[in-house]
PDB file of C-alpha atoms in Angstrom:
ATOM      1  CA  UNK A   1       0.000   0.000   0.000  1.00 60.00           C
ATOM      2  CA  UNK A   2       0.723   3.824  -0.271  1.00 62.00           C
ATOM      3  CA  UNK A   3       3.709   4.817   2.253  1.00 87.00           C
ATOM      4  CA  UNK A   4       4.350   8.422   3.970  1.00 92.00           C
ATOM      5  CA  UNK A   5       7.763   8.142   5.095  1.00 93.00           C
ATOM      6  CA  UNK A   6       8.900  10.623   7.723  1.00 94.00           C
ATOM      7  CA  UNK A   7      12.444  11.794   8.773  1.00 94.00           C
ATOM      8  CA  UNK A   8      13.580  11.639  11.460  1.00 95.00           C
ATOM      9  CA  UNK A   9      11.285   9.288  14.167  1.00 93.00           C
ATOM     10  CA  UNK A  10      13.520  10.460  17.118  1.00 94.00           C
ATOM     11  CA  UNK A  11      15.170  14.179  17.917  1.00 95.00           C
ATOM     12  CA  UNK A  12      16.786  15.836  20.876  1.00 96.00           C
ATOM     13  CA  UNK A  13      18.083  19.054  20.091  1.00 95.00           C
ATOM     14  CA  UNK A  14      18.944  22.359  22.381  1.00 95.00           C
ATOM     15  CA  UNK A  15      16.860  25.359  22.969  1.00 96.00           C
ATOM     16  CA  UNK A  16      17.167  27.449  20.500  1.00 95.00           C
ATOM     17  CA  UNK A  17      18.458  25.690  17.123  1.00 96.00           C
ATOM     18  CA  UNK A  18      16.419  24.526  13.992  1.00 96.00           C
ATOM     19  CA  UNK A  19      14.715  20.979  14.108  1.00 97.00           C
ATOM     20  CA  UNK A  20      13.800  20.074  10.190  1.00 97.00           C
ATOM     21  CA  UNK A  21      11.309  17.070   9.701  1.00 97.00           C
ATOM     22  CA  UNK A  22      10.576  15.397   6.171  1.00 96.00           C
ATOM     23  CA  UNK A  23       7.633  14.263   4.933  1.00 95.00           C
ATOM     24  CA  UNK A  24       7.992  11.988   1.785  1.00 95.00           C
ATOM     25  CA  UNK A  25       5.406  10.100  -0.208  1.00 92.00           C
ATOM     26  CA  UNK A  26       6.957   7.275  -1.499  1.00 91.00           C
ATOM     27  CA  UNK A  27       4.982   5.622  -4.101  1.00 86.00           C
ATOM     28  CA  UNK A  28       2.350   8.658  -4.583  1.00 87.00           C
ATOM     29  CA  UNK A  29       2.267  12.459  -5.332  1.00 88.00           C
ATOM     30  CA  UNK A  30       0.736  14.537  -2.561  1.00 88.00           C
ATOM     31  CA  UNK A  31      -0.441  17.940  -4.289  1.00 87.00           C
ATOM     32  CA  UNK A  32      -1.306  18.825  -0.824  1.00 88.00           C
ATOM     33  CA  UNK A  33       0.374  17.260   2.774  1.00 92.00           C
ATOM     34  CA  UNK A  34      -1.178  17.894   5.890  1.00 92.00           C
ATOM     35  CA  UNK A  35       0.799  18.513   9.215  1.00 95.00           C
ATOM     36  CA  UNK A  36      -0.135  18.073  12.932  1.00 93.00           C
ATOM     37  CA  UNK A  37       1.178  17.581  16.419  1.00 94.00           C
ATOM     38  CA  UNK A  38      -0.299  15.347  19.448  1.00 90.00           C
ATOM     39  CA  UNK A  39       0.909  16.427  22.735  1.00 89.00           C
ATOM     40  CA  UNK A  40       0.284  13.344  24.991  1.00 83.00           C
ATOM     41  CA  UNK A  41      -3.088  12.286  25.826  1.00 78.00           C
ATOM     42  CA  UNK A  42      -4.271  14.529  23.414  1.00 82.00           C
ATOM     43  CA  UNK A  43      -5.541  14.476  19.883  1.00 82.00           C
ATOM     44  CA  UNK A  44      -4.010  15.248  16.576  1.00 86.00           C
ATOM     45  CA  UNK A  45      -4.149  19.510  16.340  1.00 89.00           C
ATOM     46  CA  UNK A  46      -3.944  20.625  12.736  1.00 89.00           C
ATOM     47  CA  UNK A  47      -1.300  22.566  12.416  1.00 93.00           C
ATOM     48  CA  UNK A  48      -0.816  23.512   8.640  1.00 93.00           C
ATOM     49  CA  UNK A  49      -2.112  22.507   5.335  1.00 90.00           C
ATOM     50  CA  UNK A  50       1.089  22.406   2.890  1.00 90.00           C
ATOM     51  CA  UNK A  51       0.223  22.369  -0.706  1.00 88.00           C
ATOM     52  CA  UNK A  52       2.447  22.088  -3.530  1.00 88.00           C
ATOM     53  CA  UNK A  53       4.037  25.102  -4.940  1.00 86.00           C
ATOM     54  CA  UNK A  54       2.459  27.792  -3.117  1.00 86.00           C
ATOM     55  CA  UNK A  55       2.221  28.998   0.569  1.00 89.00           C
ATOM     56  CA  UNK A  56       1.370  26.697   3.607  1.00 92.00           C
ATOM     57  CA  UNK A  57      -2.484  27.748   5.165  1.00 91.00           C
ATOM     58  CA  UNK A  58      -1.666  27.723   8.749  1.00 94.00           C
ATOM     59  CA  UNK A  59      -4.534  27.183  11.789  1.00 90.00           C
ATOM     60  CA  UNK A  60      -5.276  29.681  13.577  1.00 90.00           C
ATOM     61  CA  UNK A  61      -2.662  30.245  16.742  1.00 92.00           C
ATOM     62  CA  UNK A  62       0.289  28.314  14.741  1.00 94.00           C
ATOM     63  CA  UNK A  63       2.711  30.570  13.973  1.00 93.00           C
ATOM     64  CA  UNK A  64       3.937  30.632  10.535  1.00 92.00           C
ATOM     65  CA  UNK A  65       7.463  32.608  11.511  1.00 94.00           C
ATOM     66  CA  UNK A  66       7.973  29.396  13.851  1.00 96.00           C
ATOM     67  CA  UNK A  67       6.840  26.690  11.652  1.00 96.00           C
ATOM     68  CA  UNK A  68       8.273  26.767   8.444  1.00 96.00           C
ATOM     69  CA  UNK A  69       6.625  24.602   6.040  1.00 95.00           C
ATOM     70  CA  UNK A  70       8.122  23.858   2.761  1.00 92.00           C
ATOM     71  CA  UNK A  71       6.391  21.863  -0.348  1.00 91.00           C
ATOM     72  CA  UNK A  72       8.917  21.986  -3.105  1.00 85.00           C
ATOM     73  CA  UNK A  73       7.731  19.176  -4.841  1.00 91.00           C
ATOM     74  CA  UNK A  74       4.675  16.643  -5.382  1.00 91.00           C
ATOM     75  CA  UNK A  75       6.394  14.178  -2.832  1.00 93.00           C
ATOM     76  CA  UNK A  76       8.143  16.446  -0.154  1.00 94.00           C
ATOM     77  CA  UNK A  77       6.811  18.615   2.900  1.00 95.00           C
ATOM     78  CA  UNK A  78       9.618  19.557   5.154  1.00 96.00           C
ATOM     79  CA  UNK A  79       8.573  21.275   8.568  1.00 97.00           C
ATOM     80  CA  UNK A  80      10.846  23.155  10.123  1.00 97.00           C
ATOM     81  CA  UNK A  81      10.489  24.096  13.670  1.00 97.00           C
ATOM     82  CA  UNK A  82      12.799  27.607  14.691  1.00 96.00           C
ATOM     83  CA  UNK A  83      14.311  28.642  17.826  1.00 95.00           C
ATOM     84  CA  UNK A  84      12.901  25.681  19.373  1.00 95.00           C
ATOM     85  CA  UNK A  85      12.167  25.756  22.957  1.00 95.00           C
ATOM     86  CA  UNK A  86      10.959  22.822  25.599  1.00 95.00           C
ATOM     87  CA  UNK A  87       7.067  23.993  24.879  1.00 94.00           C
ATOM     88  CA  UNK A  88       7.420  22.849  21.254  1.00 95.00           C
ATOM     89  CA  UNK A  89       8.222  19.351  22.570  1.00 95.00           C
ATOM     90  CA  UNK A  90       6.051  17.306  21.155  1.00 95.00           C
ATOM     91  CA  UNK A  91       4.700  14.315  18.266  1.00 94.00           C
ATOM     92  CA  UNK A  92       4.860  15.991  15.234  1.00 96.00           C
ATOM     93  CA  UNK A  93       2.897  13.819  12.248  1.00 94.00           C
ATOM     94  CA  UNK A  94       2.309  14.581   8.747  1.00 94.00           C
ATOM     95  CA  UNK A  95      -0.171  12.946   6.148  1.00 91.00           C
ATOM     96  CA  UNK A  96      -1.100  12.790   2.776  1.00 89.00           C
ATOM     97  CA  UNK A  97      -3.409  12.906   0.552  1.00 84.00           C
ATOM     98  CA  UNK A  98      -3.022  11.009  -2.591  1.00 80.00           C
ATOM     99  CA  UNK A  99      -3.697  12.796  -5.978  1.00 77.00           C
ATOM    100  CA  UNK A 100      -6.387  10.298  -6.738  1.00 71.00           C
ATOM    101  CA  UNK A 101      -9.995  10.290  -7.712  1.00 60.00           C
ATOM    102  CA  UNK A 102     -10.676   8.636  -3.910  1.00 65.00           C
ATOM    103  CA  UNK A 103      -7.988  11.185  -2.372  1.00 67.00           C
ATOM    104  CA  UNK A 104      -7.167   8.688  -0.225  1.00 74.00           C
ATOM    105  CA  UNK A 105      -4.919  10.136   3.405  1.00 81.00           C
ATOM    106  CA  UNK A 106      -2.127   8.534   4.312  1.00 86.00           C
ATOM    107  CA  UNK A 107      -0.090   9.550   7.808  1.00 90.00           C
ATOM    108  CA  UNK A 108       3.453   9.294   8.268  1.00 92.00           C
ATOM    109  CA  UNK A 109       5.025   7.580  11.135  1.00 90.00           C
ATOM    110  CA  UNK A 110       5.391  10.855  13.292  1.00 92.00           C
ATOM    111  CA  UNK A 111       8.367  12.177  14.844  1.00 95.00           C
ATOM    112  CA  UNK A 112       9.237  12.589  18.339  1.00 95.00           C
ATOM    113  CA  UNK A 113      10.911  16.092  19.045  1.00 96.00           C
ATOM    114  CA  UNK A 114      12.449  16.511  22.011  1.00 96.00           C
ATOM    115  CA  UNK A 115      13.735  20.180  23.108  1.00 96.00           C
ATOM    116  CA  UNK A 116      15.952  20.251  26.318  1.00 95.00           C
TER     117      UNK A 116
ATOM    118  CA  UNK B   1     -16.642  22.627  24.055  1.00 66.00           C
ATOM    119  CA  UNK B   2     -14.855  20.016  22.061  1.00 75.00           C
ATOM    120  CA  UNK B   3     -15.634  19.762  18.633  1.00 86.00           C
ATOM    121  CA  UNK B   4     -15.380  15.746  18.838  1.00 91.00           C
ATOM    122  CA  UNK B   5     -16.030  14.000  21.938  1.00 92.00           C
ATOM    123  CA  UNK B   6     -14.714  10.774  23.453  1.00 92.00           C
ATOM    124  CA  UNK B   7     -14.857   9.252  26.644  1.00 86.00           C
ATOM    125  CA  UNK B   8     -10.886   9.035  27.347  1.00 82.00           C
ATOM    126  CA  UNK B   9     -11.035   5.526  29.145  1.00 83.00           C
ATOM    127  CA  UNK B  10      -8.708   3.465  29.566  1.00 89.00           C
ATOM    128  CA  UNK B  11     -10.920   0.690  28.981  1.00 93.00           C
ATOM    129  CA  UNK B  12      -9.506  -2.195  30.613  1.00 95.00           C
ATOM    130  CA  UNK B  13     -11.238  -5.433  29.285  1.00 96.00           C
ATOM    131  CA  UNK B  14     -10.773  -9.634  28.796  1.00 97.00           C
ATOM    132  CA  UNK B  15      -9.949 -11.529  25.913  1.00 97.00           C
ATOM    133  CA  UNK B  16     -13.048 -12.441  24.093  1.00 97.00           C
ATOM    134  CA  UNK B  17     -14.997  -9.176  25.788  1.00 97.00           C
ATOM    135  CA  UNK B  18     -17.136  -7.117  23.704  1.00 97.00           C
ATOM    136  CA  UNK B  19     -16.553  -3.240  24.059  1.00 96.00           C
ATOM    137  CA  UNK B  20     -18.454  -0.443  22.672  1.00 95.00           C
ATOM    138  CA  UNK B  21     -16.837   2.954  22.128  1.00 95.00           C
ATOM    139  CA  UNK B  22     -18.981   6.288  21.831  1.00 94.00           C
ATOM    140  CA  UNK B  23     -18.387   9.729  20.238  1.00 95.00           C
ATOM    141  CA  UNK B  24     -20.005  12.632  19.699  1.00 95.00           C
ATOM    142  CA  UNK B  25     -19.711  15.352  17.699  1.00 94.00           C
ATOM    143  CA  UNK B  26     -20.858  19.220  17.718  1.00 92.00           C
ATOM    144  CA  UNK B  27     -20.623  20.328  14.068  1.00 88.00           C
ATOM    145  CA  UNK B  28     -23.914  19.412  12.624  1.00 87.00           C
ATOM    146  CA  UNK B  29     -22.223  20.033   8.978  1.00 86.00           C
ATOM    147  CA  UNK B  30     -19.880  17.179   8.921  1.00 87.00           C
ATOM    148  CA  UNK B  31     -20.272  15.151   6.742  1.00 84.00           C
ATOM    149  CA  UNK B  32     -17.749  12.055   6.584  1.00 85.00           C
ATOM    150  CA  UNK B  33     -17.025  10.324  10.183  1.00 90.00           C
ATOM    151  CA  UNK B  34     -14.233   8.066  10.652  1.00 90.00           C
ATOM    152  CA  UNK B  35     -13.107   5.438  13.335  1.00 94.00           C
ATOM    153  CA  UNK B  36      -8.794   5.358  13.323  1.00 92.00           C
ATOM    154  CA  UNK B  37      -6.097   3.257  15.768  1.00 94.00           C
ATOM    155  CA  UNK B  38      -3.232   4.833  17.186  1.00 91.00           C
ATOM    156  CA  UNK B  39      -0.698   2.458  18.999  1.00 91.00           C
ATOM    157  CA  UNK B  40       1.276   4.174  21.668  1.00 85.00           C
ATOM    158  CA  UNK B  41       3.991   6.656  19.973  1.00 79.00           C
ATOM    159  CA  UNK B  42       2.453   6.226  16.380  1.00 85.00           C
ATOM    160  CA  UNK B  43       0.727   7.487  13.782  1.00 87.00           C
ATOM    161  CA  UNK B  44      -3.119   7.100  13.368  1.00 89.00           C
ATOM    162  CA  UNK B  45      -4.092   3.719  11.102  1.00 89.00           C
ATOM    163  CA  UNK B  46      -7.459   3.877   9.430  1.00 88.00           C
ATOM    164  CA  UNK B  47      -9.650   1.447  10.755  1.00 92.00           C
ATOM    165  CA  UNK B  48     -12.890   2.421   9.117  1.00 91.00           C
ATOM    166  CA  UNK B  49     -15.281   4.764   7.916  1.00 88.00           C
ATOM    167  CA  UNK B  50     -18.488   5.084   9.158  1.00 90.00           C
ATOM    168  CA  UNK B  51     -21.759   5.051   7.460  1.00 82.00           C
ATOM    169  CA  UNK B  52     -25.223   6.252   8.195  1.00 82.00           C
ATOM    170  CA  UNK B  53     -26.474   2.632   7.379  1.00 84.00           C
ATOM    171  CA  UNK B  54     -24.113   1.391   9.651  1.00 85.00           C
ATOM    172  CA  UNK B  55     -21.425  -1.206   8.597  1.00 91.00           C
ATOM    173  CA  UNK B  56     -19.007  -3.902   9.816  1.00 92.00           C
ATOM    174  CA  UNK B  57     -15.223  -5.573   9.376  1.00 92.00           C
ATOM    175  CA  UNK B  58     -15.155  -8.587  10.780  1.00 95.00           C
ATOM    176  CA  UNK B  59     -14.908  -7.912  14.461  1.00 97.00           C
ATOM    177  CA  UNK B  60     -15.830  -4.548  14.563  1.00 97.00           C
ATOM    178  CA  UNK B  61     -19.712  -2.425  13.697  1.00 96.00           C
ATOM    179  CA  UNK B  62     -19.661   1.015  13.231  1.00 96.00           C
ATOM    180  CA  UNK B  63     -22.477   3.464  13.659  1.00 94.00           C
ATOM    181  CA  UNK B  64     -24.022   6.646  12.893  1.00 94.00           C
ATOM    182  CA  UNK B  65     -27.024   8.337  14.367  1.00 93.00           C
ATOM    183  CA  UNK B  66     -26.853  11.976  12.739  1.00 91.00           C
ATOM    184  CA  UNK B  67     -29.787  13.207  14.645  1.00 92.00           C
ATOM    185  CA  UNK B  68     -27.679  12.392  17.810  1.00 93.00           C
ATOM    186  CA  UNK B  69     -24.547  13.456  16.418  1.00 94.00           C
ATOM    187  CA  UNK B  70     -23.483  10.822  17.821  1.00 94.00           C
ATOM    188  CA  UNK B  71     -21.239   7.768  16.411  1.00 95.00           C
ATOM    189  CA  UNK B  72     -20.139   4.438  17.908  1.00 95.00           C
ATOM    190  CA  UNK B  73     -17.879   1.308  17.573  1.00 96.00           C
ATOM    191  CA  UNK B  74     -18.080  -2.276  18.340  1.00 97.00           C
ATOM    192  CA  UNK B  75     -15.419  -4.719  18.663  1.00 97.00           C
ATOM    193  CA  UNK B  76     -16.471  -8.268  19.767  1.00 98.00           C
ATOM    194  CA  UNK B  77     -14.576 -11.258  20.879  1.00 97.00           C
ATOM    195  CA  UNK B  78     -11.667  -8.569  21.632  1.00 97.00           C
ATOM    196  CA  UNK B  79      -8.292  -9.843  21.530  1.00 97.00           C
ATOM    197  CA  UNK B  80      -4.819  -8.648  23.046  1.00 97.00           C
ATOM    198  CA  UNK B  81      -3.570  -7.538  19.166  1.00 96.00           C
ATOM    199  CA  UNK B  82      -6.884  -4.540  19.667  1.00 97.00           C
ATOM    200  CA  UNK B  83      -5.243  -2.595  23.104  1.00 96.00           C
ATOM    201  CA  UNK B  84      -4.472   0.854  21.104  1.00 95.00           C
ATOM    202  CA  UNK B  85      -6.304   4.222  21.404  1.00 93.00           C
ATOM    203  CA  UNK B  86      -8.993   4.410  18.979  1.00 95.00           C
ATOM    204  CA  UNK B  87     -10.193   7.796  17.617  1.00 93.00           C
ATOM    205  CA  UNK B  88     -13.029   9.267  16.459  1.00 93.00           C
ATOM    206  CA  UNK B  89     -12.867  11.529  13.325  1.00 90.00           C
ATOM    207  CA  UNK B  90     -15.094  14.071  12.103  1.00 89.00           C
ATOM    208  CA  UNK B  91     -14.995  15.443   8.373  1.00 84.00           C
ATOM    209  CA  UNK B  92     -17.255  18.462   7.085  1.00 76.00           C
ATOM    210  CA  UNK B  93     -16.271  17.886   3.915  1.00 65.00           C
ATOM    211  CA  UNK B  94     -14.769  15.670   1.666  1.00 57.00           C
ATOM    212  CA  UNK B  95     -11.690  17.608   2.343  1.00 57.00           C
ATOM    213  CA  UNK B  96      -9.235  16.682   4.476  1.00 55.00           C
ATOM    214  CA  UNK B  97      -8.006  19.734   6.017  1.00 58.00           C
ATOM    215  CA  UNK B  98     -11.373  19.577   7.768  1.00 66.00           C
ATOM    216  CA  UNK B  99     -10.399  16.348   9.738  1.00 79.00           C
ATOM    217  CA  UNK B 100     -11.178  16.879  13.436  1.00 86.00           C
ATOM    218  CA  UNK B 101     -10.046  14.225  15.487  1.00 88.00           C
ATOM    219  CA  UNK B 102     -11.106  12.985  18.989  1.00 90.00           C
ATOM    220  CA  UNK B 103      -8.967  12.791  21.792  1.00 87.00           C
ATOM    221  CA  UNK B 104      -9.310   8.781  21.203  1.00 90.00           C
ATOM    222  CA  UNK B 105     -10.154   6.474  23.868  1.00 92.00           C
ATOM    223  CA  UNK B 106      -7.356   4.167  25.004  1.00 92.00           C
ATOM    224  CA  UNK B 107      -8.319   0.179  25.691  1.00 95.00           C
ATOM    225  CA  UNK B 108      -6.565  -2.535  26.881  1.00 95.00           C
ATOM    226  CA  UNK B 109      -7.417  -6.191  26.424  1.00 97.00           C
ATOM    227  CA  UNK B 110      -5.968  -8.379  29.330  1.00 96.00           C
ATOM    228  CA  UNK B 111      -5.247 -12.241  28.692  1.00 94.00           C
TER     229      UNK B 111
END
């Protein structure tokens, strides 16, 4: 079936430096990639919708100056998270959604950031 | 108030117990409702979609009462493979972007 790999599972960086997560389709294109993040015991939050080409449509309270999303092509979303500090801890997951008829969603495997 | 509502659990149940799992939901326009599994420290699995007639995989009946706004799952003869956290997902639209999830509802089946 359809894969959404993403890179990497596990980081542990400092406060204040760059964390940069991939989000790959691997045997799709993904016009459009969704990303979220599950603090625990919580549910998935939308964060952004990141479509192909053009600018990310961020929820309201993300901040776009924090979260960098990048779609450069029809099977990469990066995420970038900036200045990263101990709050932003947290499961970061991405999905997407296959440009099919049935626009089928497909998540990634989610990565664990970790800010000290 | 949440958008999509779960009872958190956990659920603690037996091998070969039946356990039902309810949701609601507060946004009278959605449209598509889904049932997903999480296992601890991954990402969300489809398990079904839910229909207003009702339907079933094997072990496991959704349902749909729109009037309610309210949706449920089934999952009979349970077995240790089903502990996860199962969550409820709302849709207005076909759209995906519109996807409001539950805060799930964790179970554990006990040998």
């Amino acid at each position: 079936g359809a894969v959404v790999s993403q890179h990497p599972s596990r980081v542990i960086c400092k406060s204040g430096t760059s964390v940069k997560i991939e989000c790959r389709s691997l045997d799709f294109q993904a016009t459009t990639m969704f990303w979220y993040r599950q603090f625990p015991k919580q549910s998935l939050m939308l964060m952004a919708t990141s479509n192909e080409g053009s600018k990310a449509t961020y929820e309201q309270g993300v901040e776009k100056d924090k979260f960098l999303i990048n779609h450069a092509s029809l099977t990469l979303s990066t995420l970038t998270v900036t200045s990263a500090h101990p709050e932003d801890s947290s499961f970061y997951i991405c999905s997407a959604r296959a440009d099919t008829y049935t626009g089928e969603l497909f998540f990634g495997e989610g990565s664990r950031l970790t800010v000290l | 108030r949440k958008e999509v509502e779960q009872d958190p659990g956990p659920f603690n149940v037996p091998e070969g117990a039946t356990v039902a799992f309810n949701c609601t939901y507060s946004n009278s326009a959605s449209q598509s409702f889904f049932w997903y599994r999480q296992d601890c420290r991954k990402e969300p699995k489809l398990l079904m979609s839910v229909y207003s007639s009702g339907n079933e995989d094997g072990r496991f009946t959704a349902q749909l009462n729109r009037a309610s706004q309210y949706i449920s799952l089934l999952i009979r003869d349970s077995k240790l493979s089903d502990s996860a956290t199962y969550l409820c997902v709302a849709s207005i639209s076909g759209s995906a972007r519109q996807l409001t999830f539950g805060s799930g509802t964790q179970l554990t089946v006990l040998p």
